[in-house]
């Protein structure tokens, strides 16, 4: 199991146990985390799973694809250097303890 | 030793397309309960009516392909469009115009214009009279918004709606009759001329429209694909916001207590979501099965075409209490009206922010005492696409 902590827009922290191989978006949806919609199911088609990754884990989450960059550019909340679509981050042992902040607006 | 092998899905030889067009929801309710995987002879497809199955199919394009060559769509559009492609090819064509439809572009470039149009179109409705909101408001404003966002602002509301209907009728012409294709051919010729004219204008003066983003891209997709992209948006981008708007208006006017609460909480976004859940403008989608598989214990052979019924997924009792009722303030509303997977509706953000956030509050603010002439004379139609075909209201 991989521990993930979601910080809501009001600062509330929820830590859940995800499965290696699942995405950070799917893990959030499975645990009912508010603010991560993930309407397209993880196909990079809706830009409703925007998160800000804690700096300590940024390198471990990997590179963004061009498509992800393009979708983030248009996302509802302002994009920051640590912005990611959480459907594009796969959980692994290297990400145990991952902390992400949920973006304010998704739609 | 015996091996068990799943049998074929049950076959329904009685349900007609007319029944599905007139009143599908009771039929879907029964299918969900008794035969959630059902071959329907009149449709020629295997209908999937449970939410989990619809989502599973849409999220697995490797097994359930959009590339179904046996439809009249290619003939109607005179092109193999991104709707019927998978993988990288689909992604490249979709991403070529997607920036025009994302929230940032809408807020920065489109919202003020949409607000102006909504005020203008609502403002010209005659107070005190009975008006059918389908032709008087919902159709024209959906056409106007789409013309602007696609980059063809010189196309009239009438042209946009006529082109859209011609493409829809052609793509749905499974009887391969000549007349619908004659109309779609004529519409294609008009759209081609319009697109060439506007592409030239946008090369000189780029803006945030889909056509501008495509023609001015550093790595442009071929012109033929830009053209088919815009046509897909015209064929599928007018009826949905139009039908969604009318459904929401009907839902709110027949539930005045909820309308009051929506006003009080400024919850137009929720009113919108519940509207598209209640009557999904796109009710069904087809996927071609690439390998033998199994759904809910039924064998689904390679080469079969399954049909996800979003309309039914949005009424699935596993997710919703009283799904047949319009209930704005549901605790959760994870509907599939915009689909799922790589083909998730590209216009979802535009619809939410134009119909939901802009048009509805402007309409209900201008006519606070608007009422339906008679809810029972509102007629609903459609199997693939569905919505009210008339909406007579007394404006006050």
Tab-separated table of C-alpha atoms in Angstrom:
chain	number	residue	atom	x	y	z
A	1	UNK	CA	0.000	0.000	0.000
A	2	UNK	CA	1.050	3.552	-0.696
A	3	UNK	CA	0.039	6.384	1.630
A	4	UNK	CA	-1.286	9.548	-0.037
A	5	UNK	CA	-2.315	12.733	1.735
A	6	UNK	CA	-4.764	15.089	0.042
A	7	UNK	CA	-4.954	18.674	1.291
A	8	UNK	CA	-8.328	20.240	0.544
A	9	UNK	CA	-8.838	23.833	-0.525
A	10	UNK	CA	-9.684	24.651	3.100
A	11	UNK	CA	-6.469	23.060	4.345
A	12	UNK	CA	-7.997	19.872	5.685
A	13	UNK	CA	-5.713	16.830	5.357
A	14	UNK	CA	-6.956	13.349	4.505
A	15	UNK	CA	-4.543	10.442	4.329
A	16	UNK	CA	-5.596	7.292	2.509
A	17	UNK	CA	-3.934	4.061	1.459
A	18	UNK	CA	-3.737	3.581	-2.288
A	19	UNK	CA	-2.572	0.661	-4.394
A	20	UNK	CA	0.662	0.752	-6.380
A	21	UNK	CA	-0.244	1.160	-10.046
A	22	UNK	CA	-3.450	3.131	-9.387
A	23	UNK	CA	-3.474	6.806	-10.254
A	24	UNK	CA	-3.616	9.578	-7.668
A	25	UNK	CA	-6.965	10.615	-9.246
A	26	UNK	CA	-8.502	7.122	-9.042
A	27	UNK	CA	-7.326	6.745	-5.447
A	28	UNK	CA	-9.018	10.048	-4.581
A	29	UNK	CA	-12.265	9.096	-6.309
A	30	UNK	CA	-12.269	5.658	-4.644
A	31	UNK	CA	-11.917	7.332	-1.235
A	32	UNK	CA	-14.430	10.104	-1.888
A	33	UNK	CA	-11.909	12.958	-1.703
A	34	UNK	CA	-13.754	16.211	-2.455
A	35	UNK	CA	-12.543	18.446	-5.243
A	36	UNK	CA	-11.003	15.800	-7.492
A	37	UNK	CA	-13.625	15.058	-10.120
A	38	UNK	CA	-11.792	12.955	-12.701
A	39	UNK	CA	-14.816	12.923	-14.943
A	40	UNK	CA	-13.078	11.334	-17.942
A	41	UNK	CA	-11.780	8.407	-15.911
A	42	UNK	CA	-8.097	9.209	-16.436
A	43	UNK	CA	-7.772	9.838	-20.166
A	44	UNK	CA	-6.428	13.393	-19.932
A	45	UNK	CA	-9.631	14.562	-21.576
A	46	UNK	CA	-11.344	16.734	-18.944
A	47	UNK	CA	-8.754	18.537	-16.780
A	48	UNK	CA	-10.854	18.091	-13.618
A	49	UNK	CA	-8.242	16.352	-11.416
A	50	UNK	CA	-5.738	19.215	-11.061
A	51	UNK	CA	-3.452	19.005	-8.003
A	52	UNK	CA	-0.329	20.734	-6.731
A	53	UNK	CA	2.359	18.220	-5.806
A	54	UNK	CA	4.387	18.768	-2.637
A	55	UNK	CA	7.877	19.874	-3.705
A	56	UNK	CA	9.533	16.952	-1.915
A	57	UNK	CA	7.795	14.492	-4.256
A	58	UNK	CA	7.922	16.483	-7.468
A	59	UNK	CA	10.886	14.663	-8.988
A	60	UNK	CA	9.469	11.238	-8.101
A	61	UNK	CA	6.177	11.931	-9.916
A	62	UNK	CA	7.970	12.122	-13.263
A	63	UNK	CA	7.693	14.344	-16.325
A	64	UNK	CA	4.526	15.806	-17.789
A	65	UNK	CA	3.617	14.889	-21.356
A	66	UNK	CA	2.912	17.642	-23.898
A	67	UNK	CA	-0.791	16.812	-23.776
A	68	UNK	CA	-0.857	17.095	-20.006
A	69	UNK	CA	0.916	20.469	-20.208
A	70	UNK	CA	-1.629	21.674	-22.759
A	71	UNK	CA	-4.601	20.548	-20.662
A	72	UNK	CA	-3.131	22.142	-17.511
A	73	UNK	CA	-2.594	25.433	-19.333
A	74	UNK	CA	-6.344	25.633	-19.824
A	75	UNK	CA	-7.403	24.284	-16.434
A	76	UNK	CA	-9.823	26.240	-14.272
A	77	UNK	CA	-7.276	27.083	-11.542
A	78	UNK	CA	-4.002	28.819	-12.285
A	79	UNK	CA	-1.198	26.500	-13.240
A	80	UNK	CA	1.967	26.440	-11.104
A	81	UNK	CA	5.288	24.687	-11.664
A	82	UNK	CA	4.094	21.837	-9.408
A	83	UNK	CA	0.713	21.480	-11.134
A	84	UNK	CA	-0.226	18.002	-12.313
A	85	UNK	CA	-3.268	16.176	-13.569
A	86	UNK	CA	-3.542	13.560	-10.854
A	87	UNK	CA	-4.759	10.936	-13.331
A	88	UNK	CA	-1.251	10.993	-14.812
A	89	UNK	CA	0.584	10.154	-11.568
A	90	UNK	CA	0.837	6.411	-10.877
A	91	UNK	CA	1.362	5.334	-7.297
A	92	UNK	CA	4.546	3.412	-6.541
A	93	UNK	CA	6.649	2.653	-3.479
A	94	UNK	CA	8.793	5.680	-4.332
A	95	UNK	CA	5.703	7.859	-3.812
A	96	UNK	CA	4.791	6.461	-0.381
A	97	UNK	CA	3.798	9.422	1.781
A	98	UNK	CA	2.920	11.595	-1.237
A	99	UNK	CA	1.244	14.902	-0.413
A	100	UNK	CA	-0.879	16.770	-2.944
A	101	UNK	CA	-2.999	19.870	-2.606
A	102	UNK	CA	-6.305	19.870	-4.499
A	103	UNK	CA	-6.720	22.820	-6.875
A	104	UNK	CA	-9.460	25.262	-5.971
A	105	UNK	CA	-11.534	25.002	-9.133
A	106	UNK	CA	-11.836	22.029	-11.485
A	107	UNK	CA	-14.789	23.002	-13.667
B	1	UNK	CA	-14.321	-32.317	-17.143
B	2	UNK	CA	-16.595	-29.557	-18.194
B	3	UNK	CA	-15.681	-25.996	-18.813
B	4	UNK	CA	-18.321	-23.370	-18.410
B	5	UNK	CA	-18.510	-20.778	-21.085
B	6	UNK	CA	-20.643	-17.705	-20.928
B	7	UNK	CA	-23.639	-17.796	-23.219
B	8	UNK	CA	-24.664	-15.004	-25.521
B	9	UNK	CA	-26.557	-12.008	-24.178
B	10	UNK	CA	-30.346	-12.419	-24.265
B	11	UNK	CA	-32.052	-11.288	-27.466
B	12	UNK	CA	-34.924	-8.814	-27.519
B	13	UNK	CA	-36.963	-9.076	-30.686
B	14	UNK	CA	-39.876	-6.870	-29.672
B	15	UNK	CA	-38.545	-3.459	-28.611
B	16	UNK	CA	-38.793	-1.031	-31.518
B	17	UNK	CA	-36.759	2.057	-32.340
B	18	UNK	CA	-40.019	4.036	-32.184
B	19	UNK	CA	-40.545	2.937	-28.582
B	20	UNK	CA	-36.973	3.889	-27.717
B	21	UNK	CA	-37.461	7.248	-29.414
B	22	UNK	CA	-40.728	8.104	-27.701
B	23	UNK	CA	-40.307	6.898	-24.122
B	24	UNK	CA	-37.081	4.977	-23.447
B	25	UNK	CA	-36.714	5.445	-19.691
B	26	UNK	CA	-39.256	2.786	-18.546
B	27	UNK	CA	-37.675	0.332	-20.994
B	28	UNK	CA	-34.193	1.068	-19.656
B	29	UNK	CA	-35.443	0.668	-16.075
B	30	UNK	CA	-36.646	-2.814	-16.910
B	31	UNK	CA	-33.416	-3.661	-18.757
B	32	UNK	CA	-31.311	-2.520	-15.781
B	33	UNK	CA	-33.330	-4.793	-13.499
B	34	UNK	CA	-33.732	-7.835	-15.732
B	35	UNK	CA	-31.407	-7.805	-18.747
B	36	UNK	CA	-28.617	-5.222	-18.296
B	37	UNK	CA	-26.738	-6.734	-21.244
B	38	UNK	CA	-29.269	-7.152	-24.041
B	39	UNK	CA	-29.095	-7.641	-27.777
B	40	UNK	CA	-31.870	-5.518	-29.244
B	41	UNK	CA	-32.741	-6.717	-32.711
B	42	UNK	CA	-34.251	-3.468	-33.990
B	43	UNK	CA	-31.117	-1.530	-33.032
B	44	UNK	CA	-28.741	-4.276	-34.168
B	45	UNK	CA	-26.540	-3.747	-31.134
B	46	UNK	CA	-25.931	-5.020	-27.627
B	47	UNK	CA	-27.327	-2.457	-25.212
B	48	UNK	CA	-25.511	-1.864	-21.919
B	49	UNK	CA	-27.725	-0.105	-19.387
B	50	UNK	CA	-25.766	-0.227	-16.108
B	51	UNK	CA	-23.540	2.718	-15.124
B	52	UNK	CA	-20.532	0.552	-14.252
B	53	UNK	CA	-20.649	-1.243	-17.624
B	54	UNK	CA	-20.979	1.989	-19.614
B	55	UNK	CA	-17.993	3.487	-17.821
B	56	UNK	CA	-15.916	0.321	-18.157
B	57	UNK	CA	-16.483	0.244	-21.932
B	58	UNK	CA	-15.710	3.937	-22.443
B	59	UNK	CA	-12.574	3.699	-20.303
B	60	UNK	CA	-11.203	0.715	-22.275
B	61	UNK	CA	-10.683	1.893	-25.845
B	62	UNK	CA	-8.155	-0.903	-26.406
B	63	UNK	CA	-10.984	-3.425	-26.239
B	64	UNK	CA	-13.949	-1.257	-27.220
B	65	UNK	CA	-12.994	0.826	-30.241
B	66	UNK	CA	-14.633	3.963	-31.559
B	67	UNK	CA	-13.502	3.013	-35.037
B	68	UNK	CA	-16.691	1.518	-36.405
B	69	UNK	CA	-16.620	1.713	-40.192
B	70	UNK	CA	-20.168	0.446	-40.589
B	71	UNK	CA	-21.940	3.715	-39.948
B	72	UNK	CA	-23.206	6.398	-42.298
B	73	UNK	CA	-21.216	9.022	-40.424
B	74	UNK	CA	-18.263	8.982	-42.813
B	75	UNK	CA	-20.592	9.474	-45.773
B	76	UNK	CA	-22.426	12.334	-44.046
B	77	UNK	CA	-19.257	14.174	-42.993
B	78	UNK	CA	-17.334	13.211	-46.160
B	79	UNK	CA	-14.514	12.391	-43.759
B	80	UNK	CA	-13.305	9.884	-41.193
B	81	UNK	CA	-13.646	12.101	-38.111
B	82	UNK	CA	-11.980	12.054	-34.708
B	83	UNK	CA	-15.208	10.721	-33.169
B	84	UNK	CA	-14.439	7.454	-34.915
B	85	UNK	CA	-10.721	7.245	-34.172
B	86	UNK	CA	-8.704	5.890	-31.263
B	87	UNK	CA	-5.287	6.328	-29.690
B	88	UNK	CA	-2.674	8.825	-30.795
B	89	UNK	CA	-4.480	9.789	-33.991
B	90	UNK	CA	-7.610	10.759	-32.054
B	91	UNK	CA	-5.579	12.516	-29.364
B	92	UNK	CA	-3.630	14.618	-31.882
B	93	UNK	CA	-6.780	15.830	-33.614
B	94	UNK	CA	-8.622	16.462	-30.369
B	95	UNK	CA	-5.741	18.348	-28.751
B	96	UNK	CA	-5.405	20.528	-31.863
B	97	UNK	CA	-8.604	22.360	-30.870
B	98	UNK	CA	-9.043	21.490	-27.179
B	99	UNK	CA	-7.394	24.683	-25.815
B	100	UNK	CA	-10.345	26.685	-27.183
B	101	UNK	CA	-12.742	24.707	-24.962
B	102	UNK	CA	-10.886	24.758	-21.637
B	103	UNK	CA	-11.930	26.821	-18.604
B	104	UNK	CA	-9.034	29.297	-18.822
B	105	UNK	CA	-9.873	30.266	-22.398
B	106	UNK	CA	-13.573	30.448	-21.607
B	107	UNK	CA	-13.031	32.761	-18.635
B	108	UNK	CA	-10.438	34.947	-20.344
B	109	UNK	CA	-11.888	35.177	-23.832
B	110	UNK	CA	-15.444	33.937	-24.120
B	111	UNK	CA	-17.414	34.609	-20.944
B	112	UNK	CA	-17.953	38.356	-21.510
B	113	UNK	CA	-19.098	37.701	-25.079
B	114	UNK	CA	-21.434	34.896	-24.002
B	115	UNK	CA	-22.940	37.105	-21.341
B	116	UNK	CA	-23.561	39.802	-23.928
B	117	UNK	CA	-25.205	37.340	-26.310
B	118	UNK	CA	-27.316	35.770	-23.566
B	119	UNK	CA	-28.553	39.207	-22.544
B	120	UNK	CA	-29.275	40.119	-26.151
B	121	UNK	CA	-31.120	36.882	-27.018
B	122	UNK	CA	-33.068	36.797	-23.735
B	123	UNK	CA	-33.672	40.538	-23.978
B	124	UNK	CA	-35.513	40.294	-27.265
B	125	UNK	CA	-38.077	37.797	-25.943
B	126	UNK	CA	-41.493	39.509	-25.609
B	127	UNK	CA	-42.632	39.879	-22.006
B	128	UNK	CA	-46.229	38.847	-21.310
B	129	UNK	CA	-46.501	36.560	-24.311
B	130	UNK	CA	-46.457	32.830	-24.861
B	131	UNK	CA	-43.224	31.830	-26.564
B	132	UNK	CA	-41.748	28.459	-27.568
B	133	UNK	CA	-38.249	28.625	-26.099
B	134	UNK	CA	-36.904	25.945	-28.463
B	135	UNK	CA	-36.893	28.061	-31.639
B	136	UNK	CA	-36.988	31.435	-29.879
B	137	UNK	CA	-34.001	31.036	-27.585
B	138	UNK	CA	-32.359	27.663	-26.978
B	139	UNK	CA	-31.578	26.803	-30.612
B	140	UNK	CA	-30.346	30.224	-31.765
B	141	UNK	CA	-28.153	30.976	-28.750
B	142	UNK	CA	-26.543	27.538	-28.900
B	143	UNK	CA	-25.785	28.219	-32.576
B	144	UNK	CA	-24.351	31.675	-31.861
B	145	UNK	CA	-22.058	30.524	-29.062
B	146	UNK	CA	-20.769	27.653	-31.181
B	147	UNK	CA	-20.154	29.842	-34.245
B	148	UNK	CA	-18.028	32.193	-32.142
B	149	UNK	CA	-16.018	29.547	-30.320
B	150	UNK	CA	-15.328	27.560	-33.492
B	151	UNK	CA	-14.152	30.655	-35.390
B	152	UNK	CA	-16.972	31.010	-37.938
B	153	UNK	CA	-18.804	34.046	-36.537
B	154	UNK	CA	-20.158	35.033	-39.954
B	155	UNK	CA	-22.258	31.847	-40.115
B	156	UNK	CA	-25.832	32.796	-39.201
B	157	UNK	CA	-27.859	31.092	-36.471
B	158	UNK	CA	-30.082	29.661	-39.197
B	159	UNK	CA	-27.121	28.263	-41.167
B	160	UNK	CA	-25.490	26.741	-38.095
B	161	UNK	CA	-28.706	24.992	-37.050
B	162	UNK	CA	-29.450	23.790	-40.582
B	163	UNK	CA	-25.908	22.453	-41.098
B	164	UNK	CA	-26.031	20.749	-37.716
B	165	UNK	CA	-29.332	19.036	-38.443
B	166	UNK	CA	-28.152	17.968	-41.922
B	167	UNK	CA	-25.039	16.336	-40.429
B	168	UNK	CA	-27.058	14.638	-37.677
B	169	UNK	CA	-29.650	13.340	-40.139
B	170	UNK	CA	-26.937	12.115	-42.502
B	171	UNK	CA	-24.897	10.428	-39.755
B	172	UNK	CA	-28.055	8.738	-38.495
B	173	UNK	CA	-29.179	7.643	-41.961
B	174	UNK	CA	-28.761	3.933	-41.326
B	175	UNK	CA	-31.236	3.211	-44.112
B	176	UNK	CA	-28.755	4.819	-46.539
B	177	UNK	CA	-31.523	6.774	-48.271
B	178	UNK	CA	-30.299	9.396	-50.801
B	179	UNK	CA	-32.180	12.434	-49.498
B	180	UNK	CA	-30.382	12.957	-46.160
B	181	UNK	CA	-27.019	12.655	-47.916
B	182	UNK	CA	-28.079	15.201	-50.528
B	183	UNK	CA	-28.772	17.623	-47.688
B	184	UNK	CA	-25.514	16.835	-45.870
B	185	UNK	CA	-23.582	17.216	-49.148
B	186	UNK	CA	-25.104	20.666	-49.671
B	187	UNK	CA	-24.306	21.621	-46.063
B	188	UNK	CA	-20.725	20.361	-46.475
B	189	UNK	CA	-20.225	22.590	-49.514
B	190	UNK	CA	-21.488	25.634	-47.602
B	191	UNK	CA	-19.387	24.804	-44.536
B	192	UNK	CA	-16.247	24.278	-46.662
B	193	UNK	CA	-16.601	27.738	-48.191
B	194	UNK	CA	-17.267	29.285	-44.783
B	195	UNK	CA	-14.228	27.566	-43.257
B	196	UNK	CA	-11.850	28.597	-46.032
B	197	UNK	CA	-13.000	32.203	-45.747
B	198	UNK	CA	-12.537	32.231	-41.981
B	199	UNK	CA	-9.213	30.396	-42.020
B	200	UNK	CA	-7.813	33.125	-44.254
B	201	UNK	CA	-9.121	35.795	-41.886
B	202	UNK	CA	-7.710	34.016	-38.809
B	203	UNK	CA	-4.263	33.505	-40.351
B	204	UNK	CA	-4.053	37.283	-40.624
B	205	UNK	CA	-5.708	38.007	-37.286
B	206	UNK	CA	-5.469	35.078	-34.846
B	207	UNK	CA	-7.882	34.821	-31.932
B	208	UNK	CA	-8.821	32.140	-29.358
B	209	UNK	CA	-11.285	30.262	-31.556
B	210	UNK	CA	-10.805	26.582	-32.342
B	211	UNK	CA	-10.192	27.243	-36.038
B	212	UNK	CA	-7.621	29.934	-35.262
B	213	UNK	CA	-5.761	27.699	-32.813
B	214	UNK	CA	-5.684	24.913	-35.418
B	215	UNK	CA	-4.574	26.952	-38.439
B	216	UNK	CA	-1.980	28.934	-36.484
B	217	UNK	CA	-0.476	25.955	-34.654
B	218	UNK	CA	3.287	25.426	-34.882
B	219	UNK	CA	2.558	21.796	-35.784
B	220	UNK	CA	-0.763	21.970	-37.612
B	221	UNK	CA	-2.856	18.911	-38.382
B	222	UNK	CA	-3.879	18.548	-42.055
B	223	UNK	CA	-6.517	20.986	-43.335
B	224	UNK	CA	-8.955	18.130	-44.035
B	225	UNK	CA	-8.864	17.193	-40.346
B	226	UNK	CA	-9.348	20.791	-39.224
B	227	UNK	CA	-12.424	20.891	-41.424
B	228	UNK	CA	-13.819	17.633	-40.060
B	229	UNK	CA	-13.096	18.783	-36.485
B	230	UNK	CA	-15.214	21.897	-36.962
B	231	UNK	CA	-17.951	19.860	-38.624
B	232	UNK	CA	-18.028	17.432	-35.701
B	233	UNK	CA	-18.445	20.379	-33.368
B	234	UNK	CA	-21.263	21.775	-35.510
B	235	UNK	CA	-22.925	18.369	-35.862
B	236	UNK	CA	-22.718	17.686	-32.155
B	237	UNK	CA	-22.444	21.055	-30.458
B	238	UNK	CA	-25.781	22.746	-31.006
B	239	UNK	CA	-28.382	20.187	-30.053
B	240	UNK	CA	-26.728	19.264	-26.751
B	241	UNK	CA	-26.572	22.722	-25.151
B	242	UNK	CA	-29.991	23.485	-26.657
B	243	UNK	CA	-31.549	20.303	-25.247
B	244	UNK	CA	-29.752	20.686	-21.920
B	245	UNK	CA	-31.030	24.252	-21.526
B	246	UNK	CA	-34.621	23.249	-22.272
B	247	UNK	CA	-34.447	20.258	-19.913
B	248	UNK	CA	-33.144	22.412	-17.059
B	249	UNK	CA	-35.837	25.037	-17.686
B	250	UNK	CA	-38.487	22.302	-17.589
B	251	UNK	CA	-37.016	20.769	-14.436
B	252	UNK	CA	-36.941	24.069	-12.599
B	253	UNK	CA	-40.376	25.273	-13.751
B	254	UNK	CA	-42.022	22.021	-12.699
B	255	UNK	CA	-40.247	22.168	-9.316
B	256	UNK	CA	-40.767	25.754	-8.118
B	257	UNK	CA	-39.478	25.005	-4.617
B	258	UNK	CA	-36.175	23.855	-6.106
B	259	UNK	CA	-36.037	26.886	-8.403
B	260	UNK	CA	-36.415	29.083	-5.333
B	261	UNK	CA	-33.575	27.289	-3.581
B	262	UNK	CA	-31.351	27.419	-6.682
B	263	UNK	CA	-31.895	31.182	-6.781
B	264	UNK	CA	-31.195	31.541	-3.070
B	265	UNK	CA	-27.964	29.535	-3.209
B	266	UNK	CA	-26.981	30.677	-6.705
B	267	UNK	CA	-26.726	26.936	-7.446
B	268	UNK	CA	-27.124	27.113	-11.224
B	269	UNK	CA	-24.197	24.754	-11.613
B	270	UNK	CA	-26.057	22.055	-9.698
B	271	UNK	CA	-29.255	22.749	-11.652
B	272	UNK	CA	-27.241	22.204	-14.819
B	273	UNK	CA	-25.638	18.926	-13.678
B	274	UNK	CA	-28.987	17.512	-12.623
B	275	UNK	CA	-30.552	18.539	-15.921
B	276	UNK	CA	-28.015	16.674	-18.037
B	277	UNK	CA	-28.257	13.687	-15.705
B	278	UNK	CA	-32.079	13.656	-15.830
B	279	UNK	CA	-32.225	13.649	-19.612
B	280	UNK	CA	-28.749	13.159	-21.096
B	281	UNK	CA	-28.655	15.033	-24.424
B	282	UNK	CA	-26.517	12.245	-25.893
B	283	UNK	CA	-28.250	9.094	-24.751
B	284	UNK	CA	-26.238	6.360	-26.434
B	285	UNK	CA	-22.816	5.679	-28.022
B	286	UNK	CA	-21.487	2.747	-30.004
B	287	UNK	CA	-18.221	0.870	-29.601
B	288	UNK	CA	-16.828	-1.932	-31.741
B	289	UNK	CA	-15.653	-4.992	-29.784
B	290	UNK	CA	-12.075	-5.880	-30.800
B	291	UNK	CA	-11.680	-9.188	-28.917
B	292	UNK	CA	-14.019	-11.812	-27.477
B	293	UNK	CA	-14.944	-10.707	-23.981
B	294	UNK	CA	-17.564	-11.071	-21.274
B	295	UNK	CA	-19.833	-8.558	-19.554
B	296	UNK	CA	-21.970	-9.582	-16.567
B	297	UNK	CA	-21.683	-13.238	-17.506
B	298	UNK	CA	-22.649	-12.690	-21.143
B	299	UNK	CA	-20.291	-13.612	-23.958
B	300	UNK	CA	-19.584	-10.586	-26.156
B	301	UNK	CA	-17.966	-11.718	-29.392
B	302	UNK	CA	-15.289	-9.876	-31.333
B	303	UNK	CA	-16.923	-7.818	-34.051
B	304	UNK	CA	-20.076	-7.147	-32.043
B	305	UNK	CA	-21.119	-3.536	-31.528
B	306	UNK	CA	-22.039	-2.609	-27.975
B	307	UNK	CA	-24.045	0.464	-27.193
B	308	UNK	CA	-23.476	2.255	-23.917
B	309	UNK	CA	-26.739	3.857	-22.832
B	310	UNK	CA	-25.620	6.953	-20.928
B	311	UNK	CA	-29.281	7.843	-20.424
B	312	UNK	CA	-29.692	4.668	-18.410
B	313	UNK	CA	-26.338	4.953	-16.625
B	314	UNK	CA	-27.531	8.345	-15.371
B	315	UNK	CA	-30.663	6.674	-13.917
B	316	UNK	CA	-28.925	3.646	-12.400
B	317	UNK	CA	-30.500	2.795	-9.026
B	318	UNK	CA	-27.054	1.652	-7.815
B	319	UNK	CA	-26.104	5.339	-7.786
B	320	UNK	CA	-29.319	7.356	-7.606
B	321	UNK	CA	-32.431	7.420	-5.449
B	322	UNK	CA	-35.533	8.381	-7.407
B	323	UNK	CA	-33.586	8.713	-10.658
B	324	UNK	CA	-36.716	9.643	-12.637
B	325	UNK	CA	-37.121	12.862	-10.631
B	326	UNK	CA	-35.318	16.174	-11.171
B	327	UNK	CA	-33.603	16.720	-7.817
B	328	UNK	CA	-31.029	19.521	-7.936
B	329	UNK	CA	-29.605	19.046	-4.465
B	330	UNK	CA	-28.439	15.462	-4.711
B	331	UNK	CA	-25.612	14.593	-2.365
B	332	UNK	CA	-23.497	13.207	-5.213
B	333	UNK	CA	-24.081	13.384	-8.936
B	334	UNK	CA	-21.376	11.410	-10.732
B	335	UNK	CA	-23.348	11.259	-13.981
B	336	UNK	CA	-22.019	10.059	-17.330
B	337	UNK	CA	-23.868	12.583	-19.476
B	338	UNK	CA	-20.527	13.780	-20.851
B	339	UNK	CA	-19.281	10.218	-21.253
B	340	UNK	CA	-15.922	8.993	-19.996
B	341	UNK	CA	-12.569	7.992	-21.423
B	342	UNK	CA	-10.634	9.630	-24.278
B	343	UNK	CA	-13.832	10.758	-26.013
B	344	UNK	CA	-15.182	12.574	-22.932
B	345	UNK	CA	-17.212	15.497	-24.273
B	346	UNK	CA	-14.787	18.205	-25.374
B	347	UNK	CA	-17.527	20.797	-24.925
B	348	UNK	CA	-18.312	19.914	-21.298
B	349	UNK	CA	-16.633	22.996	-19.830
B	350	UNK	CA	-18.212	25.261	-22.450
B	351	UNK	CA	-21.688	23.844	-21.757
B	352	UNK	CA	-21.304	24.187	-17.996
B	353	UNK	CA	-20.125	27.759	-18.253
B	354	UNK	CA	-22.490	28.971	-20.967
B	355	UNK	CA	-25.769	27.164	-20.326
B	356	UNK	CA	-25.276	26.642	-16.589
B	357	UNK	CA	-23.425	29.652	-15.290
B	358	UNK	CA	-24.547	32.330	-17.785
B	359	UNK	CA	-27.780	31.614	-19.681
B	360	UNK	CA	-29.941	30.162	-16.881
B	361	UNK	CA	-29.495	32.965	-14.317
B	362	UNK	CA	-29.980	35.631	-17.003
B	363	UNK	CA	-33.208	33.999	-18.233
B	364	UNK	CA	-34.719	33.410	-14.785
B	365	UNK	CA	-33.671	36.865	-13.647
B	366	UNK	CA	-35.321	38.574	-16.604
B	367	UNK	CA	-38.537	36.518	-16.309
B	368	UNK	CA	-38.872	35.705	-12.599
B	369	UNK	CA	-42.503	34.596	-12.975
B	370	UNK	CA	-42.088	32.599	-16.166
B	371	UNK	CA	-44.338	29.533	-16.271
B	372	UNK	CA	-44.978	26.561	-18.508
B	373	UNK	CA	-48.221	26.845	-20.461
B	374	UNK	CA	-48.822	23.163	-19.693
B	375	UNK	CA	-46.121	20.638	-18.770
B	376	UNK	CA	-48.117	17.903	-20.516
B	377	UNK	CA	-47.835	19.494	-23.969
B	378	UNK	CA	-44.034	19.475	-23.836
B	379	UNK	CA	-42.929	16.606	-26.067
B	380	UNK	CA	-39.676	14.688	-25.651
B	381	UNK	CA	-38.056	12.810	-28.496
B	382	UNK	CA	-34.964	10.893	-29.360
B	383	UNK	CA	-33.035	7.651	-28.988
B	384	UNK	CA	-29.450	8.722	-29.815
B	385	UNK	CA	-29.962	12.388	-29.011
B	386	UNK	CA	-32.853	13.347	-26.743
B	387	UNK	CA	-34.555	16.478	-25.499
B	388	UNK	CA	-37.789	18.463	-25.550
B	389	UNK	CA	-38.926	19.449	-29.047
B	390	UNK	CA	-41.120	22.301	-27.805
B	391	UNK	CA	-41.213	24.410	-24.650
B	392	UNK	CA	-44.094	26.887	-24.644
B	393	UNK	CA	-43.807	29.276	-21.688
B	394	UNK	CA	-45.629	32.409	-20.617
B	395	UNK	CA	-42.964	35.069	-20.134
B	396	UNK	CA	-43.469	37.240	-17.070
